């Protein structure tokens, strides 16, 4: 079964999500941004969600994590929790 490892930043607005994405794409540190801005408890670990398989996260999240490009910042991804920036750090087929 496929496995992936990802980190994310969760914020309440699409605008905040886009602003953070711009900062990170311009050289900002993803983990530092997660620690400062993410409303998810994983923010304390730089947004690291650990390893998980398909179906363990909400559908919108799964779709990006199991099909998106590795090492790239994806988002905003809207879920029932808010707006996410996702970075897929590894994935097995």
Tab-separated table of C-alpha atoms in Angstrom:
chain	number	residue	atom	x	y	z
A	1	UNK	CA	0.000	0.000	0.000
A	2	UNK	CA	1.199	3.508	-0.799
A	3	UNK	CA	2.536	5.642	2.023
A	4	UNK	CA	3.333	9.327	2.097
A	5	UNK	CA	4.949	11.775	4.444
A	6	UNK	CA	3.911	15.417	4.359
A	7	UNK	CA	3.850	18.598	6.324
A	8	UNK	CA	1.244	21.313	6.271
A	9	UNK	CA	0.235	24.729	7.490
A	10	UNK	CA	-3.410	25.268	8.443
A	11	UNK	CA	-4.882	28.776	8.521
A	12	UNK	CA	-8.424	30.138	8.554
A	13	UNK	CA	-8.421	32.242	5.376
A	14	UNK	CA	-7.412	31.742	1.766
A	15	UNK	CA	-5.686	35.137	1.826
A	16	UNK	CA	-3.440	34.127	4.745
A	17	UNK	CA	-2.684	30.853	2.968
A	18	UNK	CA	-1.684	32.630	-0.251
A	19	UNK	CA	0.488	35.113	1.673
A	20	UNK	CA	2.372	32.294	3.411
A	21	UNK	CA	2.801	30.422	0.120
A	22	UNK	CA	4.372	33.521	-1.449
A	23	UNK	CA	6.742	33.934	1.516
A	24	UNK	CA	7.834	30.276	1.332
A	25	UNK	CA	8.265	30.341	-2.459
A	26	UNK	CA	10.462	33.429	-2.018
A	27	UNK	CA	12.829	31.566	0.295
A	28	UNK	CA	10.940	31.486	3.590
A	29	UNK	CA	11.249	28.399	5.788
A	30	UNK	CA	8.198	26.102	5.703
A	31	UNK	CA	8.763	24.691	9.204
A	32	UNK	CA	9.243	28.149	10.736
A	33	UNK	CA	6.058	29.399	9.042
A	34	UNK	CA	4.155	26.371	10.345
A	35	UNK	CA	5.389	26.961	13.902
A	36	UNK	CA	4.369	30.618	13.767
A	37	UNK	CA	1.093	30.496	11.832
A	38	UNK	CA	-0.475	27.014	11.750
A	39	UNK	CA	-3.576	26.459	13.876
A	40	UNK	CA	-3.012	22.682	13.769
A	41	UNK	CA	-1.149	21.060	16.687
A	42	UNK	CA	1.334	19.694	14.113
A	43	UNK	CA	2.587	23.267	13.699
A	44	UNK	CA	4.757	22.733	16.789
A	45	UNK	CA	6.669	20.080	14.774
A	46	UNK	CA	7.033	22.370	11.763
A	47	UNK	CA	3.804	21.018	10.295
A	48	UNK	CA	5.093	17.426	10.062
A	49	UNK	CA	2.218	14.938	9.850
A	50	UNK	CA	4.386	11.834	9.825
A	51	UNK	CA	3.717	8.905	7.517
A	52	UNK	CA	0.194	7.921	6.480
A	53	UNK	CA	-1.674	5.930	3.864
A	54	UNK	CA	-4.535	6.744	1.499
A	55	UNK	CA	-7.813	7.411	3.282
A	56	UNK	CA	-6.235	8.451	6.578
A	57	UNK	CA	-6.614	12.162	5.829
A	58	UNK	CA	-9.568	14.113	4.466
A	59	UNK	CA	-10.300	13.563	0.746
A	60	UNK	CA	-9.013	16.957	-0.452
A	61	UNK	CA	-5.740	16.361	1.375
A	62	UNK	CA	-5.371	12.799	0.089
A	63	UNK	CA	-5.885	13.855	-3.517
A	64	UNK	CA	-2.975	16.293	-3.387
A	65	UNK	CA	-0.633	14.162	-1.274
A	66	UNK	CA	-0.977	11.041	-3.417
A	67	UNK	CA	-0.807	12.771	-6.814
A	68	UNK	CA	1.115	16.037	-6.357
A	69	UNK	CA	4.748	16.790	-7.064
A	70	UNK	CA	7.206	15.998	-4.249
A	71	UNK	CA	9.003	18.887	-2.559
A	72	UNK	CA	6.661	21.544	-3.982
A	73	UNK	CA	4.319	23.711	-1.905
A	74	UNK	CA	0.723	22.940	-2.891
A	75	UNK	CA	-2.297	24.994	-1.988
A	76	UNK	CA	-4.362	26.614	-0.837
A	77	UNK	CA	-6.276	23.371	-0.330
A	78	UNK	CA	-9.659	24.005	1.286
A	79	UNK	CA	-11.018	21.416	3.725
A	80	UNK	CA	-13.590	21.459	6.508
A	81	UNK	CA	-10.778	22.623	8.823
A	82	UNK	CA	-9.668	25.675	6.814
A	83	UNK	CA	-6.992	26.341	4.214
A	84	UNK	CA	-3.840	24.267	3.967
A	85	UNK	CA	-0.451	24.567	2.369
A	86	UNK	CA	0.964	21.102	1.788
A	87	UNK	CA	4.446	19.896	1.105
A	88	UNK	CA	4.863	16.224	0.214
A	89	UNK	CA	8.238	15.164	1.570
A	90	UNK	CA	8.153	11.499	0.469
A	91	UNK	CA	5.855	8.929	-1.111
A	92	UNK	CA	6.072	5.220	-1.893
A	93	UNK	CA	4.127	3.654	-4.783
